[in-house]
Coordinates of C-alpha atoms and ligand atoms in Angstrom, one line a residue:
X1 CA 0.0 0.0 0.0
X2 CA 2.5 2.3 0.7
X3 CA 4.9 1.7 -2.2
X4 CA 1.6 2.3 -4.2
X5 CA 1.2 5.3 -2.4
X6 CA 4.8 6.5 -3.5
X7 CA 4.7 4.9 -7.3
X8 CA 0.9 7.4 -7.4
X9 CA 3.2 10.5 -6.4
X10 CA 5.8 10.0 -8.9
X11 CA 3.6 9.4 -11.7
X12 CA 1.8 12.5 -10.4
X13 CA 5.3 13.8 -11.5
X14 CA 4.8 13.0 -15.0
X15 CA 8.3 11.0 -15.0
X16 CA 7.3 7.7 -14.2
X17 CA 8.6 7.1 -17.5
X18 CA 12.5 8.5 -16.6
X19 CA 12.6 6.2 -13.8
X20 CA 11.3 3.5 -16.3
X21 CA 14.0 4.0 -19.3
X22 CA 17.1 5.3 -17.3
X23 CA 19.7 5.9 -19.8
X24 CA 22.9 3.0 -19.2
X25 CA 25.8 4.8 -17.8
X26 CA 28.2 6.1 -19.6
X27 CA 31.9 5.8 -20.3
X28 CA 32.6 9.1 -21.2
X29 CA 33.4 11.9 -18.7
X30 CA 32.9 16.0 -18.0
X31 CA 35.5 17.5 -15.8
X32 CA 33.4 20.0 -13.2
X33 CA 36.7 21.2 -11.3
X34 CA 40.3 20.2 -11.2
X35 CA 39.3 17.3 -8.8
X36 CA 36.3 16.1 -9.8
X37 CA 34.7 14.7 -12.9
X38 CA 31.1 13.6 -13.2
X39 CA 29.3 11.1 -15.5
X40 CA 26.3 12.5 -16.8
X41 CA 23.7 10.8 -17.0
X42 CA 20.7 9.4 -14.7
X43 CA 21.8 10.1 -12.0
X44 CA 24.9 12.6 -12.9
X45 CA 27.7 10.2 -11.1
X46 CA 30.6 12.1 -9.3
X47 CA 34.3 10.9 -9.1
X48 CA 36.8 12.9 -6.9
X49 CA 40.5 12.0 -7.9
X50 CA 43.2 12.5 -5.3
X51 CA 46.6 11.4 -5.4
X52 CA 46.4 8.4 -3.5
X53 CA 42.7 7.2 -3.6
X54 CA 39.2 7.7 -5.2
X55 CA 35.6 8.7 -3.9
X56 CA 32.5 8.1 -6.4
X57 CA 29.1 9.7 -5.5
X58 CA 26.5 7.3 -6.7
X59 CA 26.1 4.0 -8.7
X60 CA 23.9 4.0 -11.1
X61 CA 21.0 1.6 -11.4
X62 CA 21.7 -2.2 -10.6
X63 CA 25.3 -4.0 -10.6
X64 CA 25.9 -3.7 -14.6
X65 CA 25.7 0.3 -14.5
X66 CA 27.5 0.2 -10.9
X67 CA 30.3 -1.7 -12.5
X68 CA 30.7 0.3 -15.6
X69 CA 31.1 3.7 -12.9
X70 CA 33.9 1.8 -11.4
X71 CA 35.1 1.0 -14.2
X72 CA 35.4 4.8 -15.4
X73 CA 36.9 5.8 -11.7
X74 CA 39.4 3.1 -12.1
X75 CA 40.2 4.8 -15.7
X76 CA 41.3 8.5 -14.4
X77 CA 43.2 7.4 -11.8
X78 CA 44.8 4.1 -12.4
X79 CA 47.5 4.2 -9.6
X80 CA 44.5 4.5 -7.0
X81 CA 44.3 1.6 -4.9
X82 CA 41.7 3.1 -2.5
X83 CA 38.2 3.5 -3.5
X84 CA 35.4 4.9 -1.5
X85 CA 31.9 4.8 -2.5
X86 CA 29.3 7.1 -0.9
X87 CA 25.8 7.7 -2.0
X88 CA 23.4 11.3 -2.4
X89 CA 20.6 9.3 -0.9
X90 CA 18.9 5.8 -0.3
X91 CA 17.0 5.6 -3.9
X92 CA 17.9 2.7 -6.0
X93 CA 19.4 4.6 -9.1
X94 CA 21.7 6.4 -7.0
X95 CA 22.2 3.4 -4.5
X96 CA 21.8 0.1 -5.9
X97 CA 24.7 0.2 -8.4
X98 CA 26.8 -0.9 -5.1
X99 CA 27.3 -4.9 -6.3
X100 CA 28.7 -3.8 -9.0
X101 CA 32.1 -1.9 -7.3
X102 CA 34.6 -4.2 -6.9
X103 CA 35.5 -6.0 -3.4
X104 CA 37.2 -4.0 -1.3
X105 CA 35.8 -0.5 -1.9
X106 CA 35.0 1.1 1.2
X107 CA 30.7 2.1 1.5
X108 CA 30.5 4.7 3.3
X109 CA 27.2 6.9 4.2
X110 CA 25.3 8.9 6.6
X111 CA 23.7 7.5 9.6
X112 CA 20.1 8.7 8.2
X113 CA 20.5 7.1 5.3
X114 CA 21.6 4.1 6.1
X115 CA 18.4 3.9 8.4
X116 CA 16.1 4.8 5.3
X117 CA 17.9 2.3 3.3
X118 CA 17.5 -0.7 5.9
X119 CA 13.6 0.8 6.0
X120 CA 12.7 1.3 2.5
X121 CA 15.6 0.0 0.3
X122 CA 14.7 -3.1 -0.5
X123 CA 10.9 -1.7 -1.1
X124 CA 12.0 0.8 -3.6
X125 CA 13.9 -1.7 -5.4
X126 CA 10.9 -4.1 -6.4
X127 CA 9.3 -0.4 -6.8
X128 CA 11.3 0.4 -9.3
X129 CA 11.7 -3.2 -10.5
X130 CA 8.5 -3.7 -11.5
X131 CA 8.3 -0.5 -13.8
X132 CA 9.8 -1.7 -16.7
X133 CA 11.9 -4.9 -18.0
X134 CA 15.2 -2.8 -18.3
X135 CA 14.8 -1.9 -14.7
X136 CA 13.9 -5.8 -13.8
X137 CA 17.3 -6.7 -15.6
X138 CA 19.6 -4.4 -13.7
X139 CA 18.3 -5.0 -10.6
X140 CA 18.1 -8.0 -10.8
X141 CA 19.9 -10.3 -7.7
X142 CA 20.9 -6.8 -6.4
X143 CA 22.1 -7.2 -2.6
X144 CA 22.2 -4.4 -0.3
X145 CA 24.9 -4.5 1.8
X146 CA 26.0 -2.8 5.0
X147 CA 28.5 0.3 5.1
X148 CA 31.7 0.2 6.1
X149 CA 31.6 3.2 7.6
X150 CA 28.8 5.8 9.1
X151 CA 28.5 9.0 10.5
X152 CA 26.1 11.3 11.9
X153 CA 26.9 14.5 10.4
X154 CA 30.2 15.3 8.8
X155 CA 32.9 12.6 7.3
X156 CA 36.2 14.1 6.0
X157 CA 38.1 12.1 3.0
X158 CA 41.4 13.0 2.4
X159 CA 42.1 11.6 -1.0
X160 CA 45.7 13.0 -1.4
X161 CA 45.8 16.6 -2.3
X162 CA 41.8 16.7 -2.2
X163 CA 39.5 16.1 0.5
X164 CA 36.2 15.4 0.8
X165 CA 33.6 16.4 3.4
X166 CA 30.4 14.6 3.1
X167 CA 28.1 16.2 5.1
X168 CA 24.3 15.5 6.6
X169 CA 23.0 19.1 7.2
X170 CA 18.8 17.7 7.6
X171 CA 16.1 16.1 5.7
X172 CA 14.8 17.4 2.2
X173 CA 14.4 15.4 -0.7
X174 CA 15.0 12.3 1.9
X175 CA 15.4 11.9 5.6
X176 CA 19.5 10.8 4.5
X177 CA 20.7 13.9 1.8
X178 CA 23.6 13.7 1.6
X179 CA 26.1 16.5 0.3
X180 CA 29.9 16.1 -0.9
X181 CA 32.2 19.4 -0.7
X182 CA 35.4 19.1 -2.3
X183 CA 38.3 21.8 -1.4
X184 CA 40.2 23.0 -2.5
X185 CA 38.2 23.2 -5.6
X186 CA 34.9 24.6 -3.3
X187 CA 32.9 21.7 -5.9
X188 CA 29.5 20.9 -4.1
X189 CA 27.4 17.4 -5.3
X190 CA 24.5 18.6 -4.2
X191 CA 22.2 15.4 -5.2
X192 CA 18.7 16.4 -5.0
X193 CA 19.1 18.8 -2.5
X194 CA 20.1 21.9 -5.3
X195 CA 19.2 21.0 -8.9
X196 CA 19.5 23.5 -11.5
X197 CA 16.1 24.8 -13.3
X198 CA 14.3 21.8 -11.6
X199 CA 11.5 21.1 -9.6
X200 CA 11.7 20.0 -5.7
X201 CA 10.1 17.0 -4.6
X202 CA 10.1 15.6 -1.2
X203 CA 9.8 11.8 -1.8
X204 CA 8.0 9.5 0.5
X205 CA 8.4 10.6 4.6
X206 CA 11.4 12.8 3.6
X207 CA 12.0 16.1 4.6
X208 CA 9.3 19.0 4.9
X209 CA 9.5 22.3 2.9
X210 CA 11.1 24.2 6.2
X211 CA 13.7 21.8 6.8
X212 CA 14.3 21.5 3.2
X213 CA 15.2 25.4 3.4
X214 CA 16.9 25.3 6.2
X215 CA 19.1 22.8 4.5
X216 CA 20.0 25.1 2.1
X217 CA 20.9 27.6 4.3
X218 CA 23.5 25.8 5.6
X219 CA 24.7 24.7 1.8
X220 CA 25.3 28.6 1.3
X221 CA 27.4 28.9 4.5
X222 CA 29.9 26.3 2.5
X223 CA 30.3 29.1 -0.4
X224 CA 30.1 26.2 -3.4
X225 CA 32.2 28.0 -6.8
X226 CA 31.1 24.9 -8.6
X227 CA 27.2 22.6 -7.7
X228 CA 26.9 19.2 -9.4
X229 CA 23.2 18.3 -8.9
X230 CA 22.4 14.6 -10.0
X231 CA 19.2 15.6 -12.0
X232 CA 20.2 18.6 -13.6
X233 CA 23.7 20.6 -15.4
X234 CA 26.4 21.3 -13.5
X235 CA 26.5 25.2 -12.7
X236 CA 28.0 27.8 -10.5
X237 CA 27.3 28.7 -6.8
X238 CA 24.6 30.7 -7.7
X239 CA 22.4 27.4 -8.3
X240 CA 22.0 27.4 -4.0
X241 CA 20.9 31.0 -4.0
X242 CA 18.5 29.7 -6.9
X243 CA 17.1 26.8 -5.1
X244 CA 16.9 28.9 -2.1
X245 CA 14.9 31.5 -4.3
X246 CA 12.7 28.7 -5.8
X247 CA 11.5 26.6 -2.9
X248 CA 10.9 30.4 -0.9
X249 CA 8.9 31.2 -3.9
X250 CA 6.7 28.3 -4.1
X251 CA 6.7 28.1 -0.5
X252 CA 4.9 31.8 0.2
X253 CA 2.4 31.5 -3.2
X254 CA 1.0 28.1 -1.3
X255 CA 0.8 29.5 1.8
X256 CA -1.2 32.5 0.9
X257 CA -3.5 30.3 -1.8
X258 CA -4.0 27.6 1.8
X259 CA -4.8 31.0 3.9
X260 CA -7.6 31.6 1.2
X261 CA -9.2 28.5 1.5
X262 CA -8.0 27.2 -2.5
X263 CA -8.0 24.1 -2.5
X264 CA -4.5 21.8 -2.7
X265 CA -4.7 20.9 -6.4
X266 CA -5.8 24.2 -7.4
X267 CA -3.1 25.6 -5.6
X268 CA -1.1 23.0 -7.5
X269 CA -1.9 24.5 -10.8
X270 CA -2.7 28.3 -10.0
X271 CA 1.7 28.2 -8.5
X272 CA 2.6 25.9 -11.5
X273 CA 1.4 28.4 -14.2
X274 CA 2.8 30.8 -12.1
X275 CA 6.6 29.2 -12.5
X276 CA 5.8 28.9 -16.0
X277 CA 5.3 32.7 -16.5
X278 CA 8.6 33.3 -14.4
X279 CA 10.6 30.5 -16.0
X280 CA 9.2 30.1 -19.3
X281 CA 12.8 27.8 -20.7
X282 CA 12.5 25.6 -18.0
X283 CA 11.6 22.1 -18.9
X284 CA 8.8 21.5 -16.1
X285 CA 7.4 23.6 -13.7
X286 CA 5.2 21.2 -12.1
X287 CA 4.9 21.9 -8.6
X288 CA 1.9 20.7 -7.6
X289 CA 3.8 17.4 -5.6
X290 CA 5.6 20.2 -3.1
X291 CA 2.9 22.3 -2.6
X292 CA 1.3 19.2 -1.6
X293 CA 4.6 19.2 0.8
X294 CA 3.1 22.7 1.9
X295 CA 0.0 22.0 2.5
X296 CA 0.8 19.0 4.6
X297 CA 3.3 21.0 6.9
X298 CA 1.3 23.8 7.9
X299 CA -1.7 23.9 9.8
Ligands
LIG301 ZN1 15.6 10.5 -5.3
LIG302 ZN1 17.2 10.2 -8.4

């Protein structure tokens, strides 16, 4: 019932069909700053390359796509005999590529997360499973294994030359967000938390709208130069500002529509056609799942 429940709101999205046909992922890379690269794809997949070992942010879907990111880590930095693996958050295309990374890389994620994952994981697998025969194939005999390592808040990498903090800040798109900042190069993964000309969507019993924002208060106290979302392009710092901007705005429009007694899904509309006015090149402005979010919070 209540992965029927969650399948309902994202088809509400109109994506069902993304999470139906993810794209394989790729071989090819995109260099976002001098230590990090990405994979772009479904999700964007991150690989920090220091000196003397590795970190990739996500997998991919299922063990084939988790092998092939790896594979591509492996590639930059050949001489690494380290690899750490750490994940945005607990939902199977950026999770359940794990099997796929070679024994001996070193899991490492948030305490929330993990708790979400032991939870839900395994639901949102035959979720996502049962969408379509690609996803079937790729997930199939998929495992979920424990961490080597958690931490409540903050986890500092040093990868030789390059470290990485992954940080918890608070719930938003899920309980367990999780954020990589890279320094030197000030290179933020932001996962779902800051996406670029993209809707937010609280998934499931993730975060509210408030703690979402509060989140991304503390993102701007890091002063990103460079934000790789997985969902969106890569951009500057000013994407945090954005998403700050964006979530504020759809925030106050639902709050005032609630106050006059519209109703949720007309609110859902009436603030999506407003977005479309103010961001007429974005691909979707469908907001109707987070003022949902809204509504839900407030009294
Ligand atoms: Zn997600
Ligand atoms: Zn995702």
């Amino acid at each position: 019932m209540k992965s029927y429940a969650k399948l309902v709101a994202l088809a509400a999205l109109t994506s069902v069909g993304a999470f139906a046909q993810m794209p394989l992922v790729k071989e090819d890379t995109t260099q976002i700053s001098e230590h990090v690269w990405a994979i772009m794809g479904f999700p964007n997949i991150a690989i920090v390359v220091g000196s003397r070992a590795t970190l990739v942010v996500d997998t991919g879907l299922g063990t084939k796509n988790g092998a092939t990111a790896a594979r591509v880590a492996a590639k930059l930095a050949p001489n690494n005999h380290t690899l750490f693996l750490t994940t945005t958050h607990f939902h199977p295309e950026h999770a359940a590529g794990e099997p796929g990374f070679p024994s001996g890389t070193l899991l490492i994620r948030n305490t929330r997360q993990q708790e979400e994952m032991q939870k839900h994981g395994q639901e949102m697998i035959d979720m996502f499973s049962n969408m379509s025969p690609q996803n079937k194939e790729l997930l199939a005999g998929v495992v979920l294994r424990a961490p080597d390592v958690t931490f409540p808040a903050e986890a500092s990498i040093d990868l030789g030359g390059v470290t990485a903090r992954l940080i918890w800040f608070g719930e938003a798109h899920t309980k367990g967000d999780e954020l990589t900042f890279v320094e030197p190069d000030r290179t933020l993964i932001s996962g779902d938390v800051v996406q670029n000309k993209t809707m937010p969507m609280i998934f499931g019993d993730g975060g509210t709208p408030s703690s979402w924002l509060a989140v991304v208060d503390k993102v701007a106290g890091l002063n990103a130069a460079h934000v790789l979302p997985d969902h969106s392009a890569p951009g500057d710092g000013s994407l945090v500002a954005q998403e700050h901007e964006l979530i504020s705005e759809i925030r106050t429009r639902a709050l005032a529509l609630k106050r006059q007694g519209v109703s949720v899904d007309d609110a859902g509309k009436a603030v999506s056609a407003d977005l479309k006015k103010l961001h007429p090149d974005w691909p979707n402005t469908n907001a109707a799942a987070f003022v949902k979010s809204v509504y839900a919070e407030t009294p």
